[in-house]
Short mmCIF file of C-alpha atoms in Angstrom, two decimals:
data_model
loop_
_atom_site.label_atom_id
_atom_site.label_comp_id
_atom_site.label_asym_id
_atom_site.label_seq_id
_atom_site.Cartn_x
_atom_site.Cartn_y
_atom_site.Cartn_z
CA MET A 1 2.00 171.35 125.41
CA THR A 2 1.74 175.17 126.01
CA GLU A 3 1.84 176.65 129.54
CA ARG A 4 -2.00 177.25 129.16
CA ASP A 5 -2.46 173.70 128.34
CA ALA A 6 -0.40 172.42 131.26
CA ALA A 7 -2.18 174.90 133.49
CA ALA A 8 -5.51 173.56 132.45
CA ASP A 9 -4.41 169.97 133.14
CA GLU A 10 -3.51 171.07 136.61
CA THR A 11 -6.88 172.78 137.07
CA THR A 12 -8.99 169.87 135.65
CA GLY A 13 -6.79 166.91 136.86
CA ALA A 14 -6.44 165.70 133.22
CA THR A 15 -3.66 163.26 132.44
CA PRO A 16 -1.00 164.74 130.20
CA PRO A 17 -0.42 162.74 127.07
CA ALA A 18 1.70 159.68 127.18
CA SER A 19 5.06 159.28 125.63
CA TYR A 20 7.77 156.71 125.27
CA ALA A 21 10.11 158.64 127.51
CA ALA A 22 7.54 159.28 129.94
CA ALA A 23 7.15 155.53 130.31
CA GLY A 24 10.87 155.29 130.96
CA VAL A 25 12.43 154.72 127.55
CA ASP A 26 14.84 157.42 126.41
CA ILE A 27 15.33 157.14 122.69
CA ASP A 28 17.68 159.91 122.66
CA ALA A 29 19.98 158.44 125.30
CA GLY A 30 19.89 155.20 123.22
CA GLU A 31 21.13 157.27 120.08
CA ARG A 32 23.86 158.89 122.20
CA ALA A 33 24.94 155.46 123.47
CA VAL A 34 25.36 154.35 119.88
CA GLU A 35 27.56 157.35 119.03
CA LEU A 36 29.94 156.60 122.06
CA ILE A 37 30.09 152.80 121.48
CA THR A 38 30.87 153.14 117.44
CA PRO A 39 34.70 153.79 117.82
CA HIS A 40 34.97 150.68 120.06
CA ALA A 41 33.03 148.56 117.66
CA LYS A 42 35.32 149.91 114.69
CA ARG A 43 38.54 148.80 116.49
CA ALA A 44 37.30 145.32 117.09
CA SER A 45 36.99 144.21 113.58
CA ARG A 46 38.39 141.80 110.89
CA PRO A 47 38.78 142.05 107.04
CA GLU A 48 35.84 139.71 106.75
CA VAL A 49 33.31 142.24 108.18
CA LEU A 50 31.09 143.97 105.68
CA GLY A 51 29.59 147.28 106.35
CA GLY A 52 29.37 148.75 109.84
CA LEU A 53 27.02 149.52 112.71
CA GLY A 54 23.47 150.62 112.01
CA GLY A 55 22.17 147.88 109.96
CA PHE A 56 19.59 145.34 111.03
CA SER A 57 22.13 142.52 110.89
CA GLY A 58 25.92 142.20 110.94
CA LEU A 59 27.49 140.63 107.80
CA PHE A 60 30.61 138.47 107.76
CA ALA A 61 32.10 137.00 104.68
CA LEU A 62 33.74 133.58 105.27
CA LYS A 63 36.63 133.90 103.36
CA GLY A 64 39.65 131.69 103.34
CA ASN A 65 40.81 128.22 101.69
CA TYR A 66 38.57 126.35 103.86
CA ARG A 67 38.00 122.72 102.70
CA GLU A 68 35.07 121.61 104.71
CA PRO A 69 34.47 124.42 107.31
CA VAL A 70 32.20 123.69 110.28
CA LEU A 71 30.79 126.57 112.10
CA ALA A 72 30.77 126.62 115.93
CA ALA A 73 28.63 128.77 118.23
CA ALA A 74 28.68 129.62 121.95
CA SER A 75 26.38 131.80 124.13
CA ASP A 76 26.98 132.95 127.73
CA GLY A 77 26.86 135.84 130.14
CA VAL A 78 28.73 137.27 133.11
CA GLY A 79 26.47 136.32 135.84
CA THR A 80 26.26 138.10 139.43
CA LYS A 81 29.83 139.37 138.76
CA LEU A 82 27.74 142.23 137.43
CA ALA A 83 26.44 142.95 140.94
CA VAL A 84 30.07 143.80 142.04
CA ALA A 85 30.56 146.15 138.97
CA GLN A 86 27.33 147.86 139.51
CA ALA A 87 28.11 148.16 143.36
CA ILE A 88 31.35 149.95 142.83
CA ASP A 89 30.34 151.76 139.68
CA LYS A 90 33.12 150.14 137.47
CA HIS A 91 32.07 148.93 134.24
CA ASP A 92 34.88 148.87 131.88
CA THR A 93 36.22 145.25 132.55
CA VAL A 94 33.00 142.99 132.56
CA GLY A 95 32.85 143.24 128.60
CA ARG A 96 36.14 141.28 128.74
CA ASP A 97 34.39 138.67 130.74
CA LEU A 98 31.44 138.37 128.31
CA VAL A 99 33.77 137.71 125.46
CA ALA A 100 36.06 135.20 127.29
CA MET A 101 33.09 133.23 128.44
CA CYS A 102 32.01 132.78 124.95
CA VAL A 103 35.25 132.39 122.87
CA ASP A 104 36.90 130.16 125.49
CA ASP A 105 34.11 127.89 125.16
CA LEU A 106 34.58 127.93 121.26
CA VAL A 107 38.15 127.23 121.21
CA VAL A 108 37.49 123.82 123.08
CA CYS A 109 36.52 122.22 119.89
CA GLY A 110 39.31 123.79 118.21
CA ALA A 111 37.37 126.62 116.48
CA GLU A 112 38.95 129.99 115.79
CA PRO A 113 36.53 132.76 116.99
CA LEU A 114 35.39 134.92 114.04
CA PHE A 115 32.82 137.35 115.36
CA LEU A 116 30.61 138.16 118.67
CA GLN A 117 27.20 139.94 119.00
CA ASP A 118 26.28 141.17 122.40
CA TYR A 119 22.90 141.87 124.15
CA ILE A 120 22.88 144.58 126.90
CA ALA A 121 19.71 144.88 128.92
CA VAL A 122 19.38 147.98 131.16
CA GLY A 123 17.04 149.62 133.50
CA LYS A 124 18.00 152.78 132.11
CA VAL A 125 20.34 153.81 129.34
CA VAL A 126 23.27 155.95 130.70
CA PRO A 127 25.31 156.45 127.40
CA GLU A 128 28.53 156.63 129.46
CA THR A 129 27.90 153.48 131.28
CA VAL A 130 26.95 151.61 127.90
CA ALA A 131 30.13 152.97 126.48
CA GLN A 132 32.29 151.65 129.22
CA ILE A 133 30.81 148.23 128.78
CA VAL A 134 31.21 147.98 125.08
CA ALA A 135 34.79 149.31 125.28
CA GLY A 136 35.40 146.37 127.48
CA ILE A 137 33.84 144.04 124.98
CA ALA A 138 35.87 145.47 122.13
CA ASP A 139 39.08 144.81 124.34
CA GLY A 140 38.00 141.34 124.63
CA CYS A 141 37.41 140.97 121.00
CA VAL A 142 40.63 142.53 120.02
CA GLU A 143 42.39 139.98 122.42
CA ALA A 144 40.50 137.04 121.14
CA GLY A 145 41.01 138.10 117.41
CA CYS A 146 37.35 138.26 116.61
CA ALA A 147 35.17 141.00 115.30
CA LEU A 148 32.37 142.70 117.36
CA LEU A 149 29.76 142.56 114.61
CA GLY A 150 27.04 144.08 116.46
CA GLY A 151 24.45 143.70 119.11
CA GLU A 152 21.63 145.29 120.89
CA THR A 153 20.89 147.60 123.81
CA ALA A 154 17.48 147.43 125.34
CA GLU A 155 16.07 149.63 128.04
CA HIS A 156 13.81 147.59 130.42
CA PRO A 157 11.98 150.44 132.78
CA GLY A 158 9.80 148.75 135.42
CA LEU A 159 11.51 145.36 135.02
CA MET A 160 14.98 146.37 136.02
CA GLN A 161 16.15 149.11 138.38
CA ASP A 162 17.78 152.22 136.75
CA ASN A 163 21.33 151.28 137.49
CA HIS A 164 21.05 147.62 136.81
CA TYR A 165 22.02 145.78 133.68
CA ASP A 166 22.65 142.37 132.32
CA LEU A 167 24.90 141.11 129.65
CA SER A 168 24.90 138.12 127.24
CA ALA A 169 26.51 137.46 123.82
CA THR A 170 26.91 134.85 121.24
CA ALA A 171 30.33 134.05 119.48
CA VAL A 172 30.65 132.14 116.20
CA GLY A 173 33.90 130.47 115.20
CA VAL A 174 34.92 128.20 112.37
CA VAL A 175 37.07 124.86 112.33
CA GLU A 176 37.83 122.24 109.54
CA ALA A 177 35.74 119.34 109.85
CA ASP A 178 38.76 116.92 110.25
CA LYS A 179 40.27 119.08 112.71
CA VAL A 180 37.45 119.30 115.34
CA LEU A 181 38.61 118.27 118.85
CA THR A 182 36.48 115.65 120.30
CA PRO A 183 36.65 113.31 123.23
CA ASP A 184 37.24 110.26 120.97
CA ARG A 185 40.84 111.78 120.39
CA VAL A 186 41.87 111.25 123.92
CA ARG A 187 44.05 108.21 124.65
CA ALA A 188 45.46 106.59 127.88
CA GLY A 189 48.98 107.91 128.48
CA ASP A 190 47.96 111.55 127.46
CA VAL A 191 49.12 114.30 129.60
CA VAL A 192 46.77 116.93 131.19
CA ILE A 193 48.30 120.45 131.28
CA ALA A 194 46.67 123.27 133.36
CA MET A 195 46.65 126.85 132.56
CA GLY A 196 46.39 129.24 135.36
CA SER A 197 43.30 131.48 135.97
CA SER A 198 43.22 135.02 136.69
CA GLY A 199 41.17 134.66 139.59
CA LEU A 200 37.42 133.62 140.02
CA HIS A 201 36.80 134.31 136.25
CA SER A 202 33.04 134.74 135.91
CA ASN A 203 31.88 131.68 138.03
CA GLY A 204 30.77 131.40 141.63
CA TYR A 205 29.98 134.81 142.49
CA SER A 206 26.79 134.16 144.05
CA LEU A 207 28.47 132.08 146.81
CA ALA A 208 31.51 134.51 146.81
CA ARG A 209 29.20 137.52 147.47
CA LYS A 210 27.20 135.69 150.15
CA VAL A 211 30.25 134.80 152.05
CA LEU A 212 32.21 137.90 151.74
CA LEU A 213 29.70 140.65 151.41
CA GLU A 214 26.49 139.35 153.07
CA TRP A 215 28.08 137.20 155.91
CA GLY A 216 31.56 138.76 156.16
CA HIS A 217 30.36 142.38 155.67
CA MET A 218 33.52 143.11 153.94
CA ASP A 219 33.87 146.48 152.04
CA LEU A 220 34.52 146.36 148.25
CA PHE A 221 36.54 149.40 148.56
CA GLY A 222 38.55 148.11 151.47
CA HIS A 223 42.28 147.21 150.93
CA VAL A 224 42.99 143.41 151.23
CA GLU A 225 46.55 142.83 152.15
CA GLU A 226 46.61 139.37 150.60
CA PHE A 227 45.49 140.85 147.37
CA GLY A 228 47.53 144.18 147.39
CA ARG A 229 44.26 145.96 146.27
CA SER A 230 40.83 146.43 147.17
CA LEU A 231 38.24 143.42 147.42
CA GLY A 232 36.27 145.05 144.56
CA GLU A 233 39.19 145.30 142.26
CA GLU A 234 40.19 141.68 143.12
CA LEU A 235 36.57 140.34 142.45
CA LEU A 236 36.46 142.44 139.07
CA GLU A 237 39.68 140.99 137.67
CA PRO A 238 38.74 140.07 134.13
CA THR A 239 38.50 136.45 133.00
CA ARG A 240 41.52 135.31 131.05
CA ILE A 241 40.96 134.93 127.28
CA TYR A 242 42.62 131.72 126.31
CA ALA A 243 41.53 131.64 122.62
CA ARG A 244 44.63 132.61 120.82
CA ASP A 245 46.81 130.51 123.28
CA CYS A 246 44.98 127.49 122.67
CA LEU A 247 45.01 128.05 118.62
CA ALA A 248 48.83 128.52 118.90
CA LEU A 249 49.09 125.37 120.93
CA ILE A 250 47.15 123.47 118.27
CA ALA A 251 49.37 124.80 115.58
CA GLU A 252 52.50 123.41 117.44
CA ALA A 253 51.55 120.37 119.44
CA ASP A 254 49.27 117.25 119.14
CA VAL A 255 46.28 118.65 121.25
CA ARG A 256 43.71 115.92 121.81
CA THR A 257 41.30 118.37 123.39
CA PHE A 258 40.56 121.22 125.69
CA ALA A 259 38.26 121.93 128.75
CA HIS A 260 37.23 125.29 129.88
CA ILE A 261 36.75 125.36 133.53
CA THR A 262 33.72 127.34 134.31
CA GLY A 263 30.79 126.44 136.60
CA GLY A 264 30.94 122.95 137.82
CA GLY A 265 34.74 123.45 138.47
CA LEU A 266 37.69 121.43 137.17
CA ALA A 267 36.29 117.71 137.57
CA GLU A 268 32.91 118.34 136.10
CA ASN A 269 34.10 120.26 133.06
CA LEU A 270 37.03 118.05 132.32
CA ALA A 271 34.83 115.11 132.61
CA ARG A 272 32.85 116.32 129.53
CA VAL A 273 35.76 115.70 127.31
CA ILE A 274 37.08 112.35 128.73
CA PRO A 275 35.51 109.37 126.84
CA GLN A 276 34.11 106.37 128.62
CA GLY A 277 36.79 103.78 129.91
CA LEU A 278 39.32 106.46 130.74
CA VAL A 279 39.99 108.61 133.80
CA ALA A 280 42.07 111.76 134.29
CA GLU A 281 44.11 111.49 137.37
CA LEU A 282 44.91 115.09 138.64
CA GLU A 283 47.21 115.99 141.43
CA ARG A 284 46.07 118.72 143.74
CA ASN A 285 49.81 119.23 144.98
CA THR A 286 50.92 120.64 141.60
CA TRP A 287 49.50 123.99 142.49
CA THR A 288 48.24 126.48 145.21
CA PRO A 289 44.99 128.23 144.43
CA ALA A 290 45.17 131.99 144.63
CA PRO A 291 44.45 133.83 148.08
CA ILE A 292 40.85 134.64 146.82
CA PHE A 293 39.86 131.05 146.97
CA ALA A 294 41.34 130.66 150.50
CA LEU A 295 39.59 133.69 151.74
CA ILE A 296 36.10 132.55 150.53
CA GLY A 297 36.79 128.81 151.86
CA GLN A 298 37.91 130.16 155.43
CA ARG A 299 35.43 132.85 155.85
CA GLY A 300 32.48 130.68 154.71
CA ARG A 301 33.75 127.44 156.15
CA VAL A 302 33.11 126.12 152.57
CA GLU A 303 33.88 122.47 152.26
CA GLN A 304 36.50 121.39 149.87
CA LEU A 305 34.29 119.54 147.52
CA GLU A 306 31.75 122.61 147.31
CA MET A 307 34.63 124.87 146.53
CA GLU A 308 35.89 122.66 143.75
CA ARG A 309 32.41 122.29 142.24
CA THR A 310 31.74 126.12 142.42
CA PHE A 311 35.02 127.69 141.40
CA ASN A 312 37.88 127.09 138.97
CA MET A 313 40.38 126.95 141.98
CA GLY A 314 43.04 128.55 139.79
CA VAL A 315 42.71 126.33 136.68
CA GLY A 316 40.95 128.39 133.89
CA MET A 317 41.71 125.93 130.89
CA VAL A 318 43.08 122.51 130.45
CA ALA A 319 44.83 121.12 127.64
CA VAL A 320 45.13 117.30 126.97
CA VAL A 321 47.97 116.48 124.79
CA ALA A 322 50.13 113.58 123.46
CA PRO A 323 52.76 112.56 126.02
CA GLU A 324 55.66 113.28 123.50
CA ASP A 325 54.50 116.84 122.88
CA THR A 326 54.32 117.71 126.66
CA ASP A 327 57.49 119.80 126.47
CA ARG A 328 56.71 121.44 123.32
CA ALA A 329 53.07 122.41 124.64
CA GLN A 330 54.45 123.84 127.79
CA ALA A 331 57.03 125.95 125.89
CA VAL A 332 54.44 127.30 123.71
CA LEU A 333 52.37 128.50 126.59
CA THR A 334 55.30 129.77 128.47
CA ALA A 335 56.45 131.86 125.45
CA ARG A 336 52.84 133.33 125.40
CA HIS A 337 53.04 134.15 129.18
CA VAL A 338 50.62 131.63 130.28
CA ASP A 339 51.20 130.26 133.73
CA ASN A 340 51.09 126.35 133.03
CA TRP A 341 51.96 123.17 134.73
CA VAL A 342 51.52 119.31 134.22
CA LEU A 343 48.18 118.67 136.28
CA GLY A 344 48.01 114.81 135.64
CA THR A 345 47.62 112.05 133.23
CA ILE A 346 45.02 110.09 131.38
CA LYS A 347 44.63 106.52 132.53
CA ARG A 348 42.35 103.49 131.73
CA SER A 349 39.46 103.19 134.04
CA THR A 350 39.16 100.54 136.65
CA ASP A 351 35.55 100.42 135.84
CA PRO A 352 35.50 100.80 132.01
CA LYS A 353 31.96 100.04 131.75
CA SER A 354 30.74 103.00 133.99
CA THR A 355 28.92 105.83 132.27
CA GLU A 356 28.95 108.01 135.30
CA ALA A 357 30.87 111.47 134.44
CA GLY A 358 32.05 111.58 137.92
CA SER A 359 34.22 108.41 137.39
CA ARG A 360 36.21 110.04 134.67
CA VAL A 361 38.05 112.66 136.74
CA SER A 362 39.89 111.96 140.00
CA LEU A 363 41.56 114.65 142.15
CA VAL A 364 44.01 113.33 144.64
CA GLY A 365 46.38 114.78 147.20
CA GLU A 366 46.07 118.18 148.95
CA HIS A 367 47.14 121.73 147.67
CA PRO A 368 50.39 123.02 149.23
CA ARG A 369 50.12 126.10 151.48
CA PHE A 370 46.35 126.40 151.20
#
């Protein structure tokens, strides 16, 4: 539009021509974001990846001497933990959370994560912010041993605020058909081994934010003595990625199954892999939950059952192993620097006909110093 045209519009009140940019979608910013994320995607790769970014789909050649491969898929997001990242303008860790939530679900059935595709919805594309997010996703993929095969960044003006975004992803893995870990492998006498969490992981943030920020008026930038860092840094501690640890455990010990402890807590998630007629008896006195759990419980006067249904309480992953392999399993995890301990055992249920999931896990005792 020329200056004369613009002047005419001002004089006549005519509406200037519409454009995608005027509607809030900046294609140029999107292209700049792709430029910034490309190096991160390249470092999160595997030999089976064909081609690179820019195609309409990602290609992955399923190579190897598989006898009867079964593909496994898991989709997830990061939830309202993103609100903390957006509040303190720190975006380089939530991508690791996104990867963890997907690949740690995959490995429960014994599947090796192969690749992940992400979806980033933003109110306004800020290339540098998108690059930080994808850098974290690439970090997580490298740690999990899977490829970042591609994804999508979508700008949603009018639907989301400019500085807001949401994340989701789908991960795909592979496992031999006769190696799939299922509840029917679990036996009475098996041992339940806990793997320590790195904090809240990516669950329960709606309650945590309500208690600490809305009711407690705590400052995300404020130093908290119990944490040795700011509240925001504690809340953004990335979810631990257990995928390679679990695969190493499968290779060295007789693992019956795993349980990824996410929303629903320890009891509800472990119950998903305990067959009818058996019960996992777990001892609270075997561990002390981290200070962040105590802070939320005390500040919000949250009842113990509610805490245990909402948060992982310090247990991020559980392995059920044959009793004779307990020491070996713990040695493998310790060698991989995974905090672990015997959490309990599998026993026959006193009500073997019960189909209630709640009857399959029993938590007894009290946490020391909590």
